[in-house]
mmCIF file with all atom_site columns, C-alpha atoms in Angstrom:
data_model
loop_
_atom_site.group_PDB
_atom_site.id
_atom_site.type_symbol
_atom_site.label_atom_id
_atom_site.label_alt_id
_atom_site.label_comp_id
_atom_site.label_asym_id
_atom_site.label_entity_id
_atom_site.label_seq_id
_atom_site.pdbx_PDB_ins_code
_atom_site.Cartn_x
_atom_site.Cartn_y
_atom_site.Cartn_z
_atom_site.occupancy
_atom_site.B_iso_or_equiv
_atom_site.pdbx_formal_charge
_atom_site.auth_seq_id
_atom_site.auth_comp_id
_atom_site.auth_asym_id
_atom_site.auth_atom_id
_atom_site.pdbx_PDB_model_num
ATOM 1   C CA . MET C 1 1   ? 45.680 475.199 48.421 1.00 45.00 ? 1   MET C CA 1
ATOM 2   C CA . PRO C 1 2   ? 44.380 478.264 49.800 1.00 54.00 ? 2   PRO C CA 1
ATOM 3   C CA . ASP C 1 3   ? 44.095 478.444 53.988 1.00 51.00 ? 3   ASP C CA 1
ATOM 4   C CA . HIS C 1 4   ? 40.584 479.380 53.637 1.00 50.00 ? 4   HIS C CA 1
ATOM 5   C CA . PHE C 1 5   ? 39.549 476.043 51.729 1.00 58.00 ? 5   PHE C CA 1
ATOM 6   C CA . ARG C 1 6   ? 41.810 473.990 54.413 1.00 69.00 ? 6   ARG C CA 1
ATOM 7   C CA . ARG C 1 7   ? 39.642 471.340 56.757 1.00 74.00 ? 7   ARG C CA 1
ATOM 8   C CA . LEU C 1 8   ? 40.037 472.031 60.741 1.00 76.00 ? 8   LEU C CA 1
ATOM 9   C CA . ARG C 1 9   ? 41.254 470.269 62.769 1.00 77.00 ? 9   ARG C CA 1
ATOM 10  C CA . ARG C 1 10  ? 39.710 468.947 65.722 1.00 78.00 ? 10  ARG C CA 1
ATOM 11  C CA . ARG C 1 11  ? 41.098 470.969 68.388 1.00 77.00 ? 11  ARG C CA 1
ATOM 12  C CA . ASP C 1 12  ? 40.570 473.996 65.701 1.00 78.00 ? 12  ASP C CA 1
ATOM 13  C CA . LEU C 1 13  ? 36.844 472.850 65.585 1.00 80.00 ? 13  LEU C CA 1
ATOM 14  C CA . THR C 1 14  ? 36.509 472.449 69.395 1.00 81.00 ? 14  THR C CA 1
ATOM 15  C CA . TYR C 1 15  ? 37.876 475.657 69.979 1.00 82.00 ? 15  TYR C CA 1
ATOM 16  C CA . LEU C 1 16  ? 35.343 477.361 67.143 1.00 83.00 ? 16  LEU C CA 1
ATOM 17  C CA . LEU C 1 17  ? 32.559 475.779 68.723 1.00 85.00 ? 17  LEU C CA 1
ATOM 18  C CA . SER C 1 18  ? 33.212 477.543 71.969 1.00 85.00 ? 18  SER C CA 1
ATOM 19  C CA . ILE C 1 19  ? 33.844 480.944 70.737 1.00 87.00 ? 19  ILE C CA 1
ATOM 20  C CA . GLY C 1 20  ? 32.196 481.445 67.427 1.00 85.00 ? 20  GLY C CA 1
ATOM 21  C CA . ASN C 1 21  ? 29.030 483.293 66.183 1.00 87.00 ? 21  ASN C CA 1
ATOM 22  C CA . ARG C 1 22  ? 26.276 481.359 64.666 1.00 90.00 ? 22  ARG C CA 1
ATOM 23  C CA . SER C 1 23  ? 23.946 482.191 61.578 1.00 90.00 ? 23  SER C CA 1
ATOM 24  C CA . ASN C 1 24  ? 21.258 480.116 60.380 1.00 92.00 ? 24  ASN C CA 1
ATOM 25  C CA . SER C 1 25  ? 19.077 479.340 57.158 1.00 93.00 ? 25  SER C CA 1
ATOM 26  C CA . LYS C 1 26  ? 16.566 476.685 57.009 1.00 94.00 ? 26  LYS C CA 1
ATOM 27  C CA . HIS C 1 27  ? 18.651 474.022 56.102 1.00 95.00 ? 27  HIS C CA 1
ATOM 28  C CA . LEU C 1 28  ? 22.038 475.276 56.975 1.00 95.00 ? 28  LEU C CA 1
ATOM 29  C CA . SER C 1 29  ? 23.460 476.439 60.291 1.00 93.00 ? 29  SER C CA 1
ATOM 30  C CA . LEU C 1 30  ? 27.169 478.353 60.311 1.00 91.00 ? 30  LEU C CA 1
ATOM 31  C CA . VAL C 1 31  ? 29.504 478.957 63.164 1.00 90.00 ? 31  VAL C CA 1
ATOM 32  C CA . TYR C 1 32  ? 32.334 481.080 62.556 1.00 87.00 ? 32  TYR C CA 1
ATOM 33  C CA . ALA C 1 33  ? 35.051 483.029 64.022 1.00 84.00 ? 33  ALA C CA 1
ATOM 34  C CA . ASN C 1 34  ? 38.415 484.991 63.538 1.00 82.00 ? 34  ASN C CA 1
ATOM 35  C CA . SER C 1 35  ? 40.430 482.529 64.088 1.00 73.00 ? 35  SER C CA 1
ATOM 36  C CA . VAL C 1 36  ? 42.807 479.663 62.136 1.00 71.00 ? 36  VAL C CA 1
ATOM 37  C CA . SER C 1 37  ? 41.386 479.787 58.407 1.00 76.00 ? 37  SER C CA 1
ATOM 38  C CA . GLY C 1 38  ? 39.681 477.097 57.488 1.00 80.00 ? 38  GLY C CA 1
ATOM 39  C CA . CYS C 1 39  ? 36.250 475.317 56.869 1.00 83.00 ? 39  CYS C CA 1
ATOM 40  C CA . ALA C 1 40  ? 34.627 472.147 58.499 1.00 87.00 ? 40  ALA C CA 1
ATOM 41  C CA . VAL C 1 41  ? 31.343 470.345 57.681 1.00 90.00 ? 41  VAL C CA 1
ATOM 42  C CA . VAL C 1 42  ? 29.292 468.246 60.273 1.00 92.00 ? 42  VAL C CA 1
ATOM 43  C CA . VAL C 1 43  ? 26.524 466.014 59.086 1.00 94.00 ? 43  VAL C CA 1
ATOM 44  C CA . SER C 1 44  ? 24.901 464.283 61.786 1.00 94.00 ? 44  SER C CA 1
ATOM 45  C CA . LYS C 1 45  ? 23.596 460.402 61.699 1.00 94.00 ? 45  LYS C CA 1
ATOM 46  C CA . LYS C 1 46  ? 19.753 462.489 62.603 1.00 93.00 ? 46  LYS C CA 1
ATOM 47  C CA . ILE C 1 47  ? 20.347 464.245 59.189 1.00 92.00 ? 47  ILE C CA 1
ATOM 48  C CA . ALA C 1 48  ? 21.473 461.371 56.639 1.00 91.00 ? 48  ALA C CA 1
ATOM 49  C CA . LYS C 1 49  ? 21.224 457.844 57.962 1.00 92.00 ? 49  LYS C CA 1
ATOM 50  C CA . THR C 1 50  ? 23.404 456.311 55.653 1.00 94.00 ? 50  THR C CA 1
ATOM 51  C CA . SER C 1 51  ? 27.048 457.241 55.623 1.00 95.00 ? 51  SER C CA 1
ATOM 52  C CA . VAL C 1 52  ? 26.498 457.409 52.044 1.00 95.00 ? 52  VAL C CA 1
ATOM 53  C CA . GLN C 1 53  ? 24.122 460.331 52.408 1.00 94.00 ? 53  GLN C CA 1
ATOM 54  C CA . ARG C 1 54  ? 26.356 461.783 54.941 1.00 94.00 ? 54  ARG C CA 1
ATOM 55  C CA . HIS C 1 55  ? 29.118 461.719 52.733 1.00 94.00 ? 55  HIS C CA 1
ATOM 56  C CA . ARG C 1 56  ? 27.417 463.061 49.598 1.00 95.00 ? 56  ARG C CA 1
ATOM 57  C CA . LEU C 1 57  ? 26.572 466.072 51.576 1.00 95.00 ? 57  LEU C CA 1
ATOM 58  C CA . LYS C 1 58  ? 29.596 466.853 52.911 1.00 93.00 ? 58  LYS C CA 1
ATOM 59  C CA . ARG C 1 59  ? 31.377 466.549 49.647 1.00 93.00 ? 59  ARG C CA 1
ATOM 60  C CA . GLN C 1 60  ? 28.634 469.088 48.093 1.00 94.00 ? 60  GLN C CA 1
ATOM 61  C CA . LEU C 1 61  ? 29.105 471.061 50.892 1.00 92.00 ? 61  LEU C CA 1
ATOM 62  C CA . PHE C 1 62  ? 32.654 471.379 50.737 1.00 89.00 ? 62  PHE C CA 1
ATOM 63  C CA . ALA C 1 63  ? 32.782 471.762 47.136 1.00 90.00 ? 63  ALA C CA 1
ATOM 64  C CA . VAL C 1 64  ? 30.531 474.835 47.310 1.00 88.00 ? 64  VAL C CA 1
ATOM 65  C CA . CYS C 1 65  ? 32.607 476.181 49.812 1.00 84.00 ? 65  CYS C CA 1
ATOM 66  C CA . ARG C 1 66  ? 35.590 476.093 47.189 1.00 82.00 ? 66  ARG C CA 1
ATOM 67  C CA . ALA C 1 67  ? 33.384 477.411 44.736 1.00 82.00 ? 67  ALA C CA 1
ATOM 68  C CA . SER C 1 68  ? 32.169 480.486 46.682 1.00 76.00 ? 68  SER C CA 1
ATOM 69  C CA . THR C 1 69  ? 34.097 483.442 47.825 1.00 65.00 ? 69  THR C CA 1
ATOM 70  C CA . LEU C 1 70  ? 34.777 482.689 51.573 1.00 67.00 ? 70  LEU C CA 1
ATOM 71  C CA . PRO C 1 71  ? 35.873 485.102 53.705 1.00 63.00 ? 71  PRO C CA 1
ATOM 72  C CA . THR C 1 72  ? 39.261 484.601 55.754 1.00 69.00 ? 72  THR C CA 1
ATOM 73  C CA . LYS C 1 73  ? 37.706 483.047 58.949 1.00 76.00 ? 73  LYS C CA 1
ATOM 74  C CA . SER C 1 74  ? 36.978 479.414 60.655 1.00 82.00 ? 74  SER C CA 1
ATOM 75  C CA . LEU C 1 75  ? 33.669 478.563 59.285 1.00 86.00 ? 75  LEU C CA 1
ATOM 76  C CA . VAL C 1 76  ? 31.893 475.318 60.462 1.00 88.00 ? 76  VAL C CA 1
ATOM 77  C CA . LEU C 1 77  ? 28.605 474.353 58.727 1.00 91.00 ? 77  LEU C CA 1
ATOM 78  C CA . PHE C 1 78  ? 26.059 472.100 60.038 1.00 94.00 ? 78  PHE C CA 1
ATOM 79  C CA . ALA C 1 79  ? 23.326 470.494 57.849 1.00 95.00 ? 79  ALA C CA 1
ATOM 80  C CA . ARG C 1 80  ? 20.034 470.438 59.659 1.00 94.00 ? 80  ARG C CA 1
ATOM 81  C CA . LYS C 1 81  ? 16.870 468.651 58.489 1.00 93.00 ? 81  LYS C CA 1
ATOM 82  C CA . GLY C 1 82  ? 16.005 468.568 55.153 1.00 92.00 ? 82  GLY C CA 1
ATOM 83  C CA . ALA C 1 83  ? 19.557 469.253 53.647 1.00 93.00 ? 83  ALA C CA 1
ATOM 84  C CA . GLU C 1 84  ? 19.845 465.625 52.292 1.00 92.00 ? 84  GLU C CA 1
ATOM 85  C CA . THR C 1 85  ? 17.118 466.314 50.000 1.00 92.00 ? 85  THR C CA 1
ATOM 86  C CA . LEU C 1 86  ? 18.263 469.410 48.305 1.00 93.00 ? 86  LEU C CA 1
ATOM 87  C CA . THR C 1 87  ? 20.117 469.574 45.050 1.00 93.00 ? 87  THR C CA 1
ATOM 88  C CA . TYR C 1 88  ? 23.674 471.110 44.615 1.00 93.00 ? 88  TYR C CA 1
ATOM 89  C CA . LYS C 1 89  ? 22.366 474.267 43.116 1.00 94.00 ? 89  LYS C CA 1
ATOM 90  C CA . ASP C 1 90  ? 20.077 474.768 46.447 1.00 94.00 ? 90  ASP C CA 1
ATOM 91  C CA . LEU C 1 91  ? 23.047 473.961 48.570 1.00 93.00 ? 91  LEU C CA 1
ATOM 92  C CA . PHE C 1 92  ? 24.983 476.795 46.764 1.00 93.00 ? 92  PHE C CA 1
ATOM 93  C CA . GLU C 1 93  ? 22.083 479.574 47.036 1.00 93.00 ? 93  GLU C CA 1
ATOM 94  C CA . GLU C 1 94  ? 21.533 478.729 50.560 1.00 93.00 ? 94  GLU C CA 1
ATOM 95  C CA . THR C 1 95  ? 25.205 478.740 51.200 1.00 91.00 ? 95  THR C CA 1
ATOM 96  C CA . ASN C 1 96  ? 26.242 481.604 49.632 1.00 89.00 ? 96  ASN C CA 1
ATOM 97  C CA . THR C 1 97  ? 23.388 483.410 51.406 1.00 90.00 ? 97  THR C CA 1
ATOM 98  C CA . LEU C 1 98  ? 24.891 482.553 54.737 1.00 90.00 ? 98  LEU C CA 1
ATOM 99  C CA . PHE C 1 99  ? 28.040 483.601 53.484 1.00 86.00 ? 99  PHE C CA 1
ATOM 100 C CA . ASN C 1 100 ? 26.715 486.980 52.397 1.00 85.00 ? 100 ASN C CA 1
ATOM 101 C CA . ASP C 1 101 ? 25.137 487.494 55.642 1.00 83.00 ? 101 ASP C CA 1
ATOM 102 C CA . LEU C 1 102 ? 28.678 486.921 57.388 1.00 80.00 ? 102 LEU C CA 1
ATOM 103 C CA . MET C 1 103 ? 30.541 489.251 54.707 1.00 78.00 ? 103 MET C CA 1
ATOM 104 C CA . ARG C 1 104 ? 27.569 491.968 55.321 1.00 76.00 ? 104 ARG C CA 1
ATOM 105 C CA . TYR C 1 105 ? 27.590 491.389 59.230 1.00 66.00 ? 105 TYR C CA 1
ATOM 106 C CA . ASN C 1 106 ? 31.242 492.113 59.268 1.00 63.00 ? 106 ASN C CA 1
ATOM 107 C CA . THR C 1 107 ? 31.408 495.384 57.113 1.00 55.00 ? 107 THR C CA 1
ATOM 108 C CA . SER C 1 108 ? 28.617 496.640 59.218 1.00 48.00 ? 108 SER C CA 1
ATOM 109 C CA . THR C 1 109 ? 30.573 496.407 62.551 1.00 47.00 ? 109 THR C CA 1
ATOM 110 C CA . LYS C 1 110 ? 34.105 497.711 61.476 1.00 46.00 ? 110 LYS C CA 1
ATOM 111 C CA . PRO C 1 111 ? 34.552 500.889 62.569 1.00 43.00 ? 111 PRO C CA 1
#
């Protein structure tokens, strides 16, 4: 499995949250940095009350990450209110919008 599909470890996640940059959409929040390549998904109990709902949303977001062309960065996706009601197609579109903004930001800041 390529590195950018790898799930981040807890220590990588903690480090990333302390140094990472943020990008937000209506239902998702993305934290990213140039550290170890990988992906993590966080769905709190505030967003999805049952573990079944949380795990379903996590699986869908990981599937979106695998299906998308990801930049080789550390990424953490946080689900926000209303994300549990979205279809896979809506999650895919919103996540790709965040990834496209991230890639556009990175190309515009290079010298």
